[in-house]
mmCIF file of C-alpha atoms in Angstrom:
data_model
loop_
_atom_site.group_PDB
_atom_site.id
_atom_site.type_symbol
_atom_site.label_atom_id
_atom_site.label_comp_id
_atom_site.label_asym_id
_atom_site.label_seq_id
_atom_site.Cartn_x
_atom_site.Cartn_y
_atom_site.Cartn_z
ATOM 1 C CA MET A 1 231.942 52.462 111.529
ATOM 2 C CA LEU A 2 229.875 49.444 112.613
ATOM 3 C CA GLU A 3 231.109 46.178 111.266
ATOM 4 C CA GLY A 4 229.252 44.897 108.242
ATOM 5 C CA THR A 5 226.945 47.882 107.912
ATOM 6 C CA SER A 6 228.288 50.133 105.170
ATOM 7 C CA PRO A 7 228.096 49.556 101.410
ATOM 8 C CA ASN A 8 231.668 50.666 100.941
ATOM 9 C CA PRO A 9 233.872 49.572 98.061
ATOM 10 C CA MET A 10 235.232 46.132 98.769
ATOM 11 C CA PHE A 11 238.625 45.390 100.217
ATOM 12 C CA LEU A 12 239.832 41.854 100.917
ATOM 13 C CA SER A 13 242.096 41.028 103.569
ATOM 14 C CA SER A 14 244.863 38.756 104.695
ATOM 15 C CA ALA A 15 248.605 38.862 104.546
ATOM 16 C CA ALA A 16 248.478 35.760 102.385
ATOM 17 C CA LEU A 17 245.586 36.704 100.075
ATOM 18 C CA LEU A 18 245.384 38.720 96.865
ATOM 19 C CA ILE A 19 242.084 39.728 95.312
ATOM 20 C CA LEU A 20 242.515 39.661 91.551
ATOM 21 C CA GLY A 21 239.100 40.792 90.415
ATOM 22 C CA CYS A 22 235.493 41.406 91.249
ATOM 23 C CA VAL A 23 232.469 40.447 89.174
ATOM 24 C CA GLN A 24 229.158 42.318 89.372
ATOM 25 C CA ALA A 25 230.060 44.363 92.432
ATOM 26 C CA PRO A 26 227.770 47.322 93.154
ATOM 27 C CA GLN A 27 230.774 49.636 92.725
ATOM 28 C CA ALA A 28 233.687 48.156 90.809
ATOM 29 C CA PRO A 29 236.828 49.382 92.593
ATOM 30 C CA LYS A 30 239.849 50.437 90.562
ATOM 31 C CA GLY A 31 242.195 48.702 92.959
ATOM 32 C CA LEU A 32 241.853 46.261 95.837
ATOM 33 C CA PRO A 33 244.485 46.903 98.503
ATOM 34 C CA ILE A 34 245.297 44.288 101.135
ATOM 35 C CA ASN A 35 243.308 44.938 104.316
ATOM 36 C CA PRO A 36 242.116 42.848 107.292
ATOM 37 C CA TRP A 37 238.503 42.674 106.067
ATOM 38 C CA LEU A 38 236.678 43.045 102.781
ATOM 39 C CA GLN A 39 233.401 44.933 103.041
ATOM 40 C CA GLY A 40 230.728 44.715 100.383
ATOM 41 C CA TYR A 41 227.036 44.872 99.645
ATOM 42 C CA LEU A 42 224.582 42.487 98.012
ATOM 43 C CA LEU A 43 221.892 44.200 95.927
ATOM 44 C CA SER A 44 218.662 42.893 94.443
ATOM 45 C CA SER A 45 220.452 43.156 91.088
ATOM 46 C CA SER A 46 223.305 40.892 92.228
ATOM 47 C CA THR A 47 223.916 37.625 90.393
ATOM 48 C CA LYS A 48 221.534 34.720 91.025
ATOM 49 C CA VAL A 49 223.434 31.697 92.309
ATOM 50 C CA GLU A 50 222.299 28.092 92.401
ATOM 51 C CA THR A 51 223.855 24.992 93.977
ATOM 52 C CA GLU A 52 222.309 21.777 95.266
ATOM 53 C CA ALA A 53 222.877 22.923 98.850
ATOM 54 C CA LEU A 54 221.168 26.260 98.193
ATOM 55 C CA LYS A 55 218.231 24.455 96.565
ATOM 56 C CA GLU A 56 217.711 22.539 99.801
ATOM 57 C CA LEU A 57 217.665 25.780 101.771
ATOM 58 C CA SER A 58 215.204 27.472 99.428
ATOM 59 C CA PRO A 59 213.853 25.818 96.270
ATOM 60 C CA ASN A 60 212.751 29.156 94.777
ATOM 61 C CA ASN A 61 216.226 29.916 93.375
ATOM 62 C CA ASN A 62 216.252 33.415 94.817
ATOM 63 C CA HIS A 63 219.839 33.216 96.066
ATOM 64 C CA LEU A 64 221.988 36.266 95.375
ATOM 65 C CA GLY A 65 225.766 36.418 95.201
ATOM 66 C CA GLN A 66 228.951 38.227 94.241
ATOM 67 C CA GLN A 67 232.036 36.552 92.870
ATOM 68 C CA PHE A 68 235.653 37.332 93.703
ATOM 69 C CA SER A 69 238.726 35.790 92.118
ATOM 70 C CA VAL A 70 241.442 35.021 94.663
ATOM 71 C CA GLN A 71 244.998 33.770 94.765
ATOM 72 C CA VAL A 72 247.257 32.966 97.686
ATOM 73 C CA LYS A 73 250.917 33.890 97.754
ATOM 74 C CA ALA A 74 251.982 30.638 99.394
ATOM 75 C CA SER A 75 250.280 27.241 99.377
ATOM 76 C CA GLY A 76 248.765 26.103 102.649
ATOM 77 C CA ASN A 77 245.727 25.734 104.867
ATOM 78 C CA PHE A 78 243.263 28.646 104.983
ATOM 79 C CA HIS A 79 239.866 29.510 106.402
ATOM 80 C CA ILE A 80 237.331 32.105 105.240
ATOM 81 C CA ASP A 81 234.711 33.818 107.409
ATOM 82 C CA LEU A 82 231.651 35.680 106.087
ATOM 83 C CA ARG A 83 229.535 37.850 108.359
ATOM 84 C CA SER A 84 226.307 39.713 107.625
ATOM 85 C CA TYR A 85 223.575 41.024 109.889
ATOM 86 C CA TYR A 86 221.302 41.458 106.869
ATOM 87 C CA PHE A 87 221.139 38.013 105.272
ATOM 88 C CA ASP A 88 221.726 34.318 105.903
ATOM 89 C CA ALA A 89 225.318 34.031 104.725
ATOM 90 C CA ASP A 90 226.574 31.280 102.433
ATOM 91 C CA LEU A 91 230.122 30.809 101.098
ATOM 92 C CA ILE A 92 231.057 28.880 97.969
ATOM 93 C CA LEU A 93 234.616 28.218 96.839
ATOM 94 C CA ARG A 94 235.181 26.953 93.293
ATOM 95 C CA ASP A 95 238.260 26.166 91.259
ATOM 96 C CA SER A 96 239.073 28.026 88.037
ATOM 97 C CA GLU A 97 236.812 25.639 86.083
ATOM 98 C CA GLY A 98 233.828 26.274 88.339
ATOM 99 C CA LYS A 99 233.931 23.004 90.303
ATOM 100 C CA ILE A 100 232.724 23.458 93.880
ATOM 101 C CA LEU A 101 235.555 22.790 96.336
ATOM 102 C CA ALA A 102 233.749 23.839 99.510
ATOM 103 C CA GLU A 103 230.416 25.338 100.543
ATOM 104 C CA ASN A 104 228.982 26.375 103.890
ATOM 105 C CA ASP A 105 225.854 27.868 105.399
ATOM 106 C CA ASP A 106 225.727 28.822 109.112
ATOM 107 C CA GLY A 107 229.120 27.293 109.913
ATOM 108 C CA TRP A 108 230.445 30.144 112.023
ATOM 109 C CA ILE A 109 228.304 32.086 114.526
ATOM 110 C CA HIS A 110 224.515 31.980 114.147
ATOM 111 C CA THR A 111 223.841 32.451 110.394
ATOM 112 C CA HIS A 112 227.355 33.677 109.563
ATOM 113 C CA SER A 113 229.347 31.359 107.310
ATOM 114 C CA ARG A 114 232.780 29.733 107.550
ATOM 115 C CA LEU A 115 234.899 27.625 105.217
ATOM 116 C CA GLU A 116 237.836 25.869 106.835
ATOM 117 C CA ASN A 117 240.535 23.319 106.055
ATOM 118 C CA LEU A 118 241.003 24.875 102.623
ATOM 119 C CA ASN A 119 244.177 23.633 100.977
ATOM 120 C CA LEU A 120 244.853 26.467 98.555
ATOM 121 C CA GLU A 121 247.773 26.382 96.125
ATOM 122 C CA SER A 122 249.840 29.297 94.936
ATOM 123 C CA GLY A 123 249.631 29.937 91.210
ATOM 124 C CA LYS A 124 245.997 28.804 91.047
ATOM 125 C CA THR A 125 242.938 31.033 90.766
ATOM 126 C CA TYR A 126 239.895 30.351 92.918
ATOM 127 C CA GLN A 127 236.363 31.717 92.643
ATOM 128 C CA LEU A 128 234.909 32.869 95.956
ATOM 129 C CA TRP A 129 231.164 33.490 96.011
ATOM 130 C CA ILE A 130 229.539 35.581 98.724
ATOM 131 C CA CYS A 131 225.882 34.516 98.814
ATOM 132 C CA SER A 132 222.591 35.309 100.464
ATOM 133 C CA ALA A 133 220.898 31.977 101.066
ATOM 134 C CA HIS A 134 217.343 33.346 100.800
ATOM 135 C CA GLY A 135 217.723 36.310 98.490
ATOM 136 C CA ASP A 136 217.956 39.038 101.110
ATOM 137 C CA THR A 137 220.217 42.020 100.468
ATOM 138 C CA GLY A 138 222.597 44.108 102.547
ATOM 139 C CA ALA A 139 226.132 44.642 103.761
ATOM 140 C CA PHE A 140 228.666 41.930 104.498
ATOM 141 C CA GLU A 141 232.253 41.428 105.639
ATOM 142 C CA VAL A 142 234.554 38.592 104.609
ATOM 143 C CA ILE A 143 238.071 37.636 105.605
ATOM 144 C CA CYS A 144 240.487 34.937 104.497
ATOM 145 C CA ARG A 145 243.190 33.886 106.948
ATOM 146 C CA PRO A 146 245.929 31.265 106.922
ATOM 147 C CA GLY A 147 245.659 28.315 109.270
ATOM 148 C CA SER A 148 242.716 26.936 111.201
ATOM 149 C CA PRO A 149 240.241 29.067 113.170
ATOM 150 C CA ILE A 150 240.475 29.305 116.940
ATOM 151 C CA ARG A 151 238.289 26.659 118.576
ATOM 152 C CA LEU A 152 235.810 27.986 121.117
ATOM 153 C CA THR A 153 234.607 26.129 124.178
ATOM 154 C CA PRO A 154 230.824 25.652 124.492
ATOM 155 C CA LYS A 155 230.737 28.489 127.041
ATOM 156 C CA GLU A 156 232.707 30.793 124.754
ATOM 157 C CA GLN A 157 230.440 29.879 121.836
ATOM 158 C CA ALA A 158 227.354 30.712 123.913
ATOM 159 C CA ILE A 159 228.783 34.106 124.821
ATOM 160 C CA LYS A 160 229.613 34.813 121.169
ATOM 161 C CA LEU A 161 226.068 33.945 120.114
ATOM 162 C CA ILE A 162 224.585 36.411 122.604
ATOM 163 C CA GLU A 163 227.085 39.138 121.679
ATOM 164 C CA ASP A 164 226.311 38.563 118.008
ATOM 165 C CA ARG A 165 222.553 38.988 118.502
ATOM 166 C CA PHE A 166 223.069 42.197 120.488
ATOM 167 C CA LYS A 167 225.333 43.423 117.689
ATOM 168 C CA ALA A 168 222.761 42.521 115.032
ATOM 169 C CA ILE A 169 220.121 44.584 116.853
ATOM 170 C CA GLU A 170 222.537 47.510 117.186
ATOM 171 C CA VAL A 171 223.545 47.416 113.514
ATOM 172 C CA LEU A 172 220.023 47.044 112.127
ATOM 173 C CA GLU A 173 218.523 49.686 114.399
ATOM 174 C CA SER A 174 221.339 52.125 113.610
ATOM 175 C CA ASN A 175 221.037 51.695 109.849
ATOM 176 C CA GLU A 176 217.362 50.897 109.294
ATOM 177 C CA GLY A 177 215.605 52.292 112.368
ATOM 178 C CA ALA A 178 213.791 50.789 115.342
ATOM 179 C CA ASP A 179 210.855 49.774 113.119
ATOM 180 C CA SER A 180 212.967 47.682 110.721
ATOM 181 C CA PRO A 181 211.207 44.351 110.003
ATOM 182 C CA ARG A 182 214.630 42.673 110.078
ATOM 183 C CA LEU A 183 214.869 43.265 113.825
ATOM 184 C CA ALA A 184 212.269 40.580 114.521
ATOM 185 C CA GLY A 185 214.669 37.653 114.098
ATOM 186 C CA PRO A 186 217.518 38.979 116.268
ATOM 187 C CA LEU A 187 215.094 39.999 119.024
ATOM 188 C CA ARG A 188 213.488 36.550 119.215
ATOM 189 C CA THR A 189 216.712 34.571 118.988
ATOM 190 C CA LEU A 190 218.350 36.780 121.623
ATOM 191 C CA VAL A 191 215.518 35.949 124.021
ATOM 192 C CA PHE A 192 216.173 32.254 123.492
ATOM 193 C CA TYR A 193 219.967 32.476 123.817
ATOM 194 C CA LEU A 194 219.692 34.517 127.015
ATOM 195 C CA TRP A 195 217.231 32.034 128.484
ATOM 196 C CA ARG A 196 219.355 29.040 127.495
ATOM 197 C CA ASN A 197 222.332 30.561 129.306
ATOM 198 C CA CYS A 198 220.435 31.302 132.532
ATOM 199 C CA ARG A 199 220.179 35.028 131.864
ATOM 200 C CA SER A 200 216.392 35.171 131.993
ATOM 201 C CA LYS A 201 216.250 38.549 133.769
ATOM 202 C CA GLU A 202 217.986 40.089 130.753
ATOM 203 C CA ALA A 203 215.606 38.253 128.420
ATOM 204 C CA VAL A 204 212.449 39.830 129.868
ATOM 205 C CA PRO A 205 212.874 43.367 128.430
ATOM 206 C CA ILE A 206 214.049 41.900 125.103
ATOM 207 C CA ALA A 207 210.883 39.774 124.887
ATOM 208 C CA GLU A 208 208.744 42.792 125.755
ATOM 209 C CA ARG A 209 210.464 44.706 122.988
ATOM 210 C CA ALA A 210 209.876 41.802 120.572
ATOM 211 C CA VAL A 211 206.150 41.932 121.363
ATOM 212 C CA ALA A 212 205.965 45.697 120.849
ATOM 213 C CA HIS A 213 208.019 45.514 117.650
ATOM 214 C CA SER A 214 205.833 42.775 116.177
ATOM 215 C CA LYS A 215 202.632 44.651 116.989
ATOM 216 C CA LEU A 216 204.061 47.732 115.289
ATOM 217 C CA ILE A 217 205.204 45.889 112.156
ATOM 218 C CA ASN A 218 202.611 43.141 111.790
ATOM 219 C CA GLY A 219 199.553 44.182 113.785
ATOM 220 C CA GLU A 220 197.879 42.579 116.788
ATOM 221 C CA LYS A 221 196.614 39.414 115.075
ATOM 222 C CA HIS A 222 199.499 38.520 112.796
ATOM 223 C CA ALA A 223 201.193 35.131 113.337
ATOM 224 C CA GLU A 224 204.513 36.792 114.118
ATOM 225 C CA THR A 225 202.862 38.857 116.820
ATOM 226 C CA THR A 226 201.242 35.750 118.305
ATOM 227 C CA PHE A 227 204.633 34.065 118.456
ATOM 228 C CA ALA A 228 206.210 37.070 120.169
ATOM 229 C CA VAL A 229 203.364 37.303 122.677
ATOM 230 C CA LEU A 230 203.746 33.611 123.499
ATOM 231 C CA LEU A 231 207.442 34.118 124.137
ATOM 232 C CA ALA A 232 206.915 36.768 126.781
ATOM 233 C CA PRO A 233 205.550 34.588 129.641
ATOM 234 C CA PHE A 234 208.434 32.149 129.345
ATOM 235 C CA THR A 235 211.002 34.892 129.782
ATOM 236 C CA GLU A 236 209.389 35.776 133.088
ATOM 237 C CA GLY A 237 211.519 32.973 134.483
ATOM 238 C CA ALA A 238 213.137 35.777 136.414
ATOM 239 C CA ARG A 239 210.001 35.132 138.484
ATOM 240 C CA GLY A 240 208.994 31.634 137.452
ATOM 241 C CA ASP A 241 209.608 28.442 135.502
ATOM 242 C CA LEU A 242 211.067 28.559 131.986
ATOM 243 C CA VAL A 243 210.425 24.912 131.103
ATOM 244 C CA GLY A 244 209.002 24.712 127.591
ATOM 245 C CA LEU A 245 210.649 27.727 125.990
ATOM 246 C CA PRO A 246 212.899 25.717 123.616
ATOM 247 C CA GLU A 247 209.909 23.677 122.436
ATOM 248 C CA LEU A 248 207.928 26.879 121.916
ATOM 249 C CA VAL A 249 210.724 28.512 119.911
ATOM 250 C CA HIS A 250 211.216 25.502 117.659
ATOM 251 C CA ALA A 251 207.470 25.028 117.174
ATOM 252 C CA PHE A 252 207.485 28.234 115.187
#
């Protein structure tokens, strides 16, 4: 099974973590065994969530979320990672009274989310919210682990970003088809990440695919298609100069 692609019942993960309950899950499981990852699914009917940070991301209050109650067996430092290839992931940790203890958007790889340096105490109940920052729906995976995350070097981080965009394309195409509108973002960002890491020859066919995909989804004259068409010449750095690509990407 591809990671983060199946709306399976949810299982949360970690030798030090217990999931005590699940609110408004698409399928309420009878039991939640301990497993490495929890897999779930945000639906359009999921709970609307609002925080000041989410308001800054999108003032339309279209943020969706699912809540999980968690406890740790032993007090200590923890980190939580949330991954989705379907939505811009946001994590919110609250205490039992609802006070926000930590919140993160895009703190892990690309738009995946990470909370770290969480000092969780045994005997206390915490509310963990899995959120879509812009109201999109789809599958997700979340894991809570003791200790601090492994620190990546800039080179390792760059490799992870490229691998993640390839994975996003694979997951979306496998589950939604080659004409899925959600493929547009991963295709464009992969072109940029490949170029930035001096892999322009690999970027050329991806840019050509981005152009073809945008024409199929949006038509010849749509703004998204124009953007994709403008990307293509810059990726020809396999045969020329790529100066200007970052400015072009950020201009859109």
